Structures are given as structure tokens and as C-alpha cells.
Amino acid sequence: MTKREVMERIGRLRKERQAVILAHNYQVGEVQDIADFSGDSLELSRKAAAAEAEVIVFCGVHFMAETAAILSPRKTVLLPDLDAGCPMADMITAEDLRKWKDKYPGRPVVCYVNTTAEVKAESDICCTSSNALKVVESIKADEILFVPDKNLAAYVSRHTPKKIIAWDGYCFVHNQIYASHILEKRRLHPRAEVWVHPECRPEVIDLADKVLSTGKMVVEARETAQKEVVIGTEAGIIHRLEKENPGVAFFPAKDMAFCSNMKKINLLKVLGALESMVFKVEVPRHIADRARGAIERMIKI
Ligand code: 13P
Ligand code: SF4
């Protein structure tokens, strides 16, 4: 089948199935291009919650599809590749979190959206990289447990007087962007501004001009007067930044900073998902009902 035929079939089936295709900003370019909507984790949760479609084809990783399933329990949520997981989300289990809470009684738990539904069910409120500070500030307590990303927790700590006790998790893609990568790109592109994701290490954050979620990078790129920008996050977003802003040159802070999980989905797998209605992501009701509270409290903020 040619790429054109694959795209035509996707076009026909998405209508027949009344499906909406959502894609995270790290997806391969061709998947972002056919999506009804591309965005960051917060934007995608909102789209999933508001979607009128019967079927949501979620081009992202497993926790994102789970979040969509929790918010839209009557819809069919499909993840085109079931192996597209998030190693950071797997760094804490619900059992780990229960034991940790026992160690720090009375502290509310903020969970990054990059967690399993079971962990969300054990948490008080969810956050994403674009609203983590707002979420933390919205909580009355002075001490907060934050799971699983220690780098995002450290970034939020810089901007709040609250004490944040962080789980020792991290994203392998962002944690492998080093200060040396930023310094090298600054040397190669001395006029460029440096934008990094808050999942990056503190020493990388120290060297950045701006710290932005992927959604905020998209907005900032439309508004910036810069002609060159170094991007410190998963390199898939550069496809969208270049497409929307032909007058700006974007350079990855680290070459080949790819999340292998995000790259598991391609056009053929999207077609397979629509043809065979696979792979359905369902969350048991007793977990979904508890996890939904944490996500909805975040969405309200
Ligand atoms: P955002 O798109 O919310 O910035 O999150 C990045 C991420 O790592 C998702 O897996
Ligand atoms: Fe998880 Fe990092 Fe990949 Fe995002 S980029 S899905 S946080 S491993």
C-alpha cells in the first residue's frame, strides 16, 4: 500500500467510525499531520474530555490513552501500539505510593499526568508540565508529595515557598540532555535562545532562557521575535515548530533526543487501529472513578 492509499483509508475509516485522532507533540511528523488535534498532555486531556466522537484514537503513550479513557468512560479509546509506554510512569506503582504516603502522613499528593491510573487513584490532584506550579500553589498544605518526576518537582520548588518532597523518578529522554549539550549548542548558535522542558535536569534549567511545556513552546514559537531557537526536549516537536514557523530555525539541544515509545506509532498502526478497533484501553471502574477526581481537580484549575 502506498502512503497515499494508507492516508485515504484512514480518512474513510475515521468518518465511518466517527473517530477523532489525537496526537502528542512528540509523535512522528506524519502522524501529527493526519491528527485532528496535536498538543501537549494538558491540551490532549482537555480535548479527550470534550470530544464528541465515539472513538478516540490516541497517538501518544499508554498513560495518555488511560487518561482519555478515565475522562470519557463511554467512549472507545484506542492506542495504536500497546507497547507505547512511558518508562517514567512505570517508576512508581500504587503500592509504592501507598507505602510512601504512610511515611509522610497528612501530606497531599500531586501526581504528574505521566503516571498509571492506579497511581492517579492514590493521588489528590494531577498536574502536567504546563500547570504544575499552579496546581501546587492551589493546595492549602505547606508540604506536598510529588510523583514521579524529581526534575519537574525541582523546577516547581524554585517558584514556590512550599516544601516539595519528590519521588526519585525521571524521564530518560530529558534526563540525558546535559549542560554540556546546551553549552555546545550555544557555542554553535550564539544568537539562539534556549528553551527547555521542565523535565530537564536543574543544571540544564539554569542554562535556559525559557522553561516551557511542549504546548507553551508551540505558542512561544508563534510569538517570538527570535530567528534561532535551541529546543531542549524530545526532538519530535521540531516537526511542528518548523511547519508552523518557517521563518525561525530550530535546533535540537541534543541530537537524536527521541523517546522510542512515542515513535512506536506510525500511519500503518493508526490504520490498523481504525480497521480492527485495537488496542482498546480500558480502566476498571473502581480505579477510574478515583483517578478521575485527581484529573478533574486539575482541569478545573
Ligand atoms: P508535555 O507535552 O505536557 O509538555 O509533556 C511532555 C511529556 O514528556 C509527555 O510524555
Ligand atoms: Fe515518558 Fe519521557 Fe517518553 Fe514523555 S518523553 S513518554 S516522559 S519517557
XYZ file of C-alpha atoms and ligand atoms in Angstrom:
319
model
C 0.000 0.000 0.000
C 1.334 3.448 -0.817
C 1.365 6.179 1.804
C -1.389 7.907 -0.116
C -3.579 4.806 -0.004
C -2.957 4.441 3.719
C -3.981 8.054 4.248
C -7.099 7.644 2.108
C -8.155 4.583 4.078
C -7.565 6.399 7.357
C -9.672 9.278 6.010
C -12.561 6.947 5.084
C -12.449 4.926 8.297
C -12.206 7.868 10.658
C -15.513 9.116 9.191
C -17.195 5.703 9.287
C -16.105 5.102 12.873
C -16.798 8.697 13.918
C -13.304 8.811 15.312
C -11.148 11.690 16.445
C -7.371 11.301 16.150
C -5.335 12.992 18.890
C -1.536 13.179 18.685
C 1.063 14.271 21.200
C 3.634 16.818 20.034
C 6.351 14.106 20.131
C 4.657 11.834 17.587
C 6.308 11.260 14.210
C 5.523 14.043 11.735
C 3.180 12.034 9.506
C 1.017 11.109 12.490
C 0.868 14.703 13.727
C -0.095 15.735 10.192
C -3.151 13.481 9.981
C -4.325 14.147 13.549
C -7.441 16.219 14.212
C -5.534 17.798 17.033
C -1.910 17.792 18.235
C -0.934 19.130 21.614
C 0.717 18.715 24.982
C -0.534 16.467 27.749
C -2.899 19.067 29.231
C -4.376 20.088 25.874
C -4.902 16.446 24.929
C -6.646 15.653 28.248
C -8.962 18.591 27.657
C -9.673 17.506 24.063
C -10.348 13.948 25.191
C -12.757 15.195 27.861
C -14.616 17.428 25.391
C -14.594 15.070 22.377
C -17.981 14.291 20.879
C -16.605 11.450 18.767
C -17.470 7.838 19.615
C -13.894 6.687 19.167
C -10.655 8.380 20.266
C -7.504 7.157 18.514
C -4.803 8.268 20.916
C -1.405 8.664 19.311
C 0.797 9.020 22.347
C 1.766 6.725 25.189
C -0.279 4.443 27.411
C -0.898 6.806 30.357
C -2.311 9.412 27.950
C -4.810 6.942 26.472
C -5.698 5.867 30.012
C -6.363 9.482 30.963
C -8.677 9.799 27.954
C -10.459 6.568 28.935
C -10.910 7.807 32.512
C -12.373 11.115 31.328
C -14.607 9.531 28.683
C -15.660 6.152 30.083
C -18.399 5.655 27.490
C -16.090 6.212 24.520
C -13.791 3.721 22.884
C -10.166 4.778 23.361
C -7.652 3.106 21.059
C -3.859 3.141 21.428
C -2.415 2.060 18.049
C 0.549 0.283 19.708
C 0.050 -1.250 23.149
C 3.800 -1.287 23.790
C 3.964 2.505 23.688
C 4.506 3.021 27.400
C 6.263 5.690 29.444
C 9.237 4.434 31.488
C 8.849 7.395 33.873
C 5.214 6.468 34.585
C 6.414 2.952 35.431
C 8.875 4.266 38.044
C 6.180 4.289 40.727
C 3.402 1.799 41.440
C 0.253 2.335 43.503
C 1.766 0.070 46.181
C 4.954 2.205 46.267
C 2.841 5.330 46.643
C 0.695 3.863 49.441
C 3.857 2.983 51.419
C 5.344 6.440 50.752
C 2.161 8.163 51.939
C 2.352 6.132 55.179
C 5.838 7.549 55.698
C 4.571 11.146 55.267
C 1.043 11.140 56.704
C -1.174 14.154 56.041
C 0.770 15.438 53.018
C -1.332 15.802 49.869
C -0.054 14.011 46.776
C 0.389 15.742 43.425
C 0.899 13.260 40.608
C 2.316 14.222 37.261
C -0.029 13.109 34.472
C 2.790 10.713 33.467
C 1.545 8.077 35.933
C -0.641 4.994 35.743
C -4.355 5.199 36.518
C -3.702 3.258 39.754
C -1.227 5.918 40.926
C -3.648 8.707 39.978
C -6.296 6.921 42.038
C -3.991 7.198 45.091
C -3.305 10.921 44.476
C -5.127 14.096 45.470
C -4.577 16.067 42.300
C -2.907 15.595 38.963
C -0.698 18.097 37.088
C 1.039 18.430 33.744
C 4.243 20.236 32.865
C 2.291 23.335 31.869
C 0.285 23.722 35.092
C 2.434 22.034 37.775
C 3.203 25.283 39.621
C -0.435 26.438 39.543
C -1.568 23.066 40.870
C 0.978 23.103 43.707
C 0.039 26.693 44.598
C -3.647 25.756 44.675
C -3.066 23.326 47.548
C -3.533 24.609 51.096
C -0.793 22.458 52.707
C 2.808 23.684 53.097
C 4.331 20.261 52.417
C 3.459 18.246 49.332
C 4.399 14.841 47.989
C 5.155 14.950 44.266
C 5.402 11.889 41.995
C 7.202 10.678 39.940
C 9.418 13.326 38.254
C 12.141 14.717 40.506
C 13.226 17.217 37.839
C 9.769 18.738 37.407
C 9.460 18.810 41.213
C 12.803 20.644 41.488
C 11.679 23.159 38.878
C 8.397 23.845 40.710
C 10.304 24.173 44.011
C 12.196 27.143 42.595
C 8.966 29.097 42.315
C 7.058 28.169 45.469
C 7.820 28.507 49.176
C 6.067 25.146 49.744
C 8.228 22.172 50.625
C 8.038 19.591 47.864
C 9.076 16.064 48.689
C 9.792 14.352 45.371
C 9.809 10.737 44.244
C 13.082 9.730 42.599
C 11.738 9.350 39.036
C 12.761 10.991 35.795
C 12.259 10.913 32.043
C 15.219 9.184 30.393
C 14.979 11.444 27.322
C 15.126 14.728 29.240
C 17.471 13.456 31.921
C 20.011 12.663 29.206
C 20.118 16.236 27.992
C 23.193 17.569 29.802
C 24.513 21.053 30.487
C 27.342 20.224 28.059
C 24.773 19.792 25.229
C 23.358 23.252 25.911
C 26.787 24.860 26.121
C 27.805 23.233 22.827
C 24.621 24.433 21.064
C 25.117 27.934 22.477
C 28.630 27.871 21.006
C 27.318 26.726 17.602
C 24.338 29.129 17.578
C 25.369 32.148 19.649
C 22.318 34.191 18.632
C 19.804 31.486 19.518
C 17.536 31.496 22.532
C 17.400 28.242 24.528
C 14.008 26.791 25.504
C 13.899 23.671 27.617
C 11.227 21.421 29.067
C 10.808 21.351 32.881
C 11.558 17.592 32.836
C 15.206 18.584 32.243
C 17.891 18.456 34.951
C 18.288 21.532 37.210
C 21.695 22.372 35.705
C 20.084 22.425 32.232
C 17.245 24.625 33.514
C 19.922 27.006 34.879
C 21.294 27.495 31.362
C 17.936 28.049 29.630
C 16.313 31.315 28.590
C 12.828 29.828 28.900
C 11.348 26.751 30.570
C 8.228 25.621 28.732
C 5.922 22.643 28.288
C 5.656 21.444 24.690
C 2.324 23.268 24.300
C 3.857 26.503 25.540
C 6.805 26.053 23.142
C 4.295 25.927 20.280
C 2.686 29.192 21.436
C 6.002 30.904 22.163
C 7.328 29.974 18.705
C 4.407 31.808 17.101
C 5.093 34.935 19.130
C 8.873 35.080 19.358
C 10.986 37.694 17.590
C 13.940 35.246 17.660
C 15.268 33.825 14.394
C 17.040 30.865 16.037
C 15.960 28.704 18.941
C 17.591 25.690 20.590
C 14.945 23.224 21.775
C 15.659 21.130 24.877
C 13.023 18.439 24.704
C 12.087 15.360 22.679
C 13.005 16.195 19.100
C 9.636 15.216 17.591
C 8.235 18.635 18.405
C 10.615 20.265 15.937
C 8.451 18.949 13.070
C 5.530 21.070 14.245
C 7.638 24.090 15.187
C 9.262 24.170 11.724
C 5.979 23.627 9.911
C 4.206 26.455 11.738
C 7.147 28.893 11.822
C 9.123 28.786 8.575
C 10.990 31.995 9.478
C 12.590 30.529 12.613
C 15.418 27.957 12.697
C 15.017 25.339 15.445
C 17.944 23.228 16.626
C 17.651 20.250 18.992
C 19.630 20.814 22.217
C 20.706 17.191 21.911
C 20.783 15.434 18.556
C 18.585 12.351 18.401
C 16.757 13.105 21.674
C 13.995 10.676 20.774
C 11.525 8.856 23.001
C 11.381 5.385 21.451
C 7.901 4.878 22.916
C 6.487 7.952 21.266
C 7.948 6.754 17.973
C 6.203 3.350 18.034
C 3.095 4.724 16.338
C 3.040 5.312 12.588
C 0.401 5.711 9.871
C 0.033 1.961 9.311
C -0.628 1.412 13.012
C -3.213 4.204 13.029
C -4.900 2.464 10.095
C -4.690 -0.894 11.904
C -6.291 0.689 14.971
C -9.213 2.024 12.959
C -9.660 -1.164 10.913
C -9.585 -3.641 13.788
C -10.623 -1.277 16.601
C -7.460 -2.067 18.558
C -5.979 -1.673 21.106
C -8.774 -0.710 23.470
C -7.555 0.980 26.625
C -9.965 0.450 29.492
C -9.585 1.325 33.142
C -11.515 -0.718 35.743
C -14.353 1.398 37.096
C -13.274 1.400 40.750
C -9.857 2.800 39.733
C -11.194 5.171 37.065
C -13.697 6.727 39.489
C -10.935 7.583 41.969
C -8.401 8.671 39.349
C -10.982 10.924 37.655
C -11.229 13.080 40.784
C -7.493 13.877 40.640
C -7.641 14.712 36.904
C -10.829 16.774 37.124
C -9.485 18.801 40.047
C -6.536 19.680 37.774
C -8.702 20.504 34.764
C -10.783 22.896 36.903
C -7.612 24.845 37.696
P 4.027 17.951 27.747
O 3.644 17.684 26.346
O 2.836 18.103 28.606
O 4.968 19.094 27.860
O 4.751 16.614 28.321
C 5.874 16.092 27.869
C 5.985 14.628 28.013
O 7.005 14.114 28.352
C 4.887 13.770 27.688
O 5.306 12.464 27.755
Fe 7.754 9.264 29.117
Fe 9.815 10.877 28.649
Fe 8.806 9.444 26.661
Fe 7.414 11.508 27.690
S 9.329 11.614 26.591
S 6.644 9.462 27.197
S 8.039 11.368 29.839
S 9.801 8.637 28.527
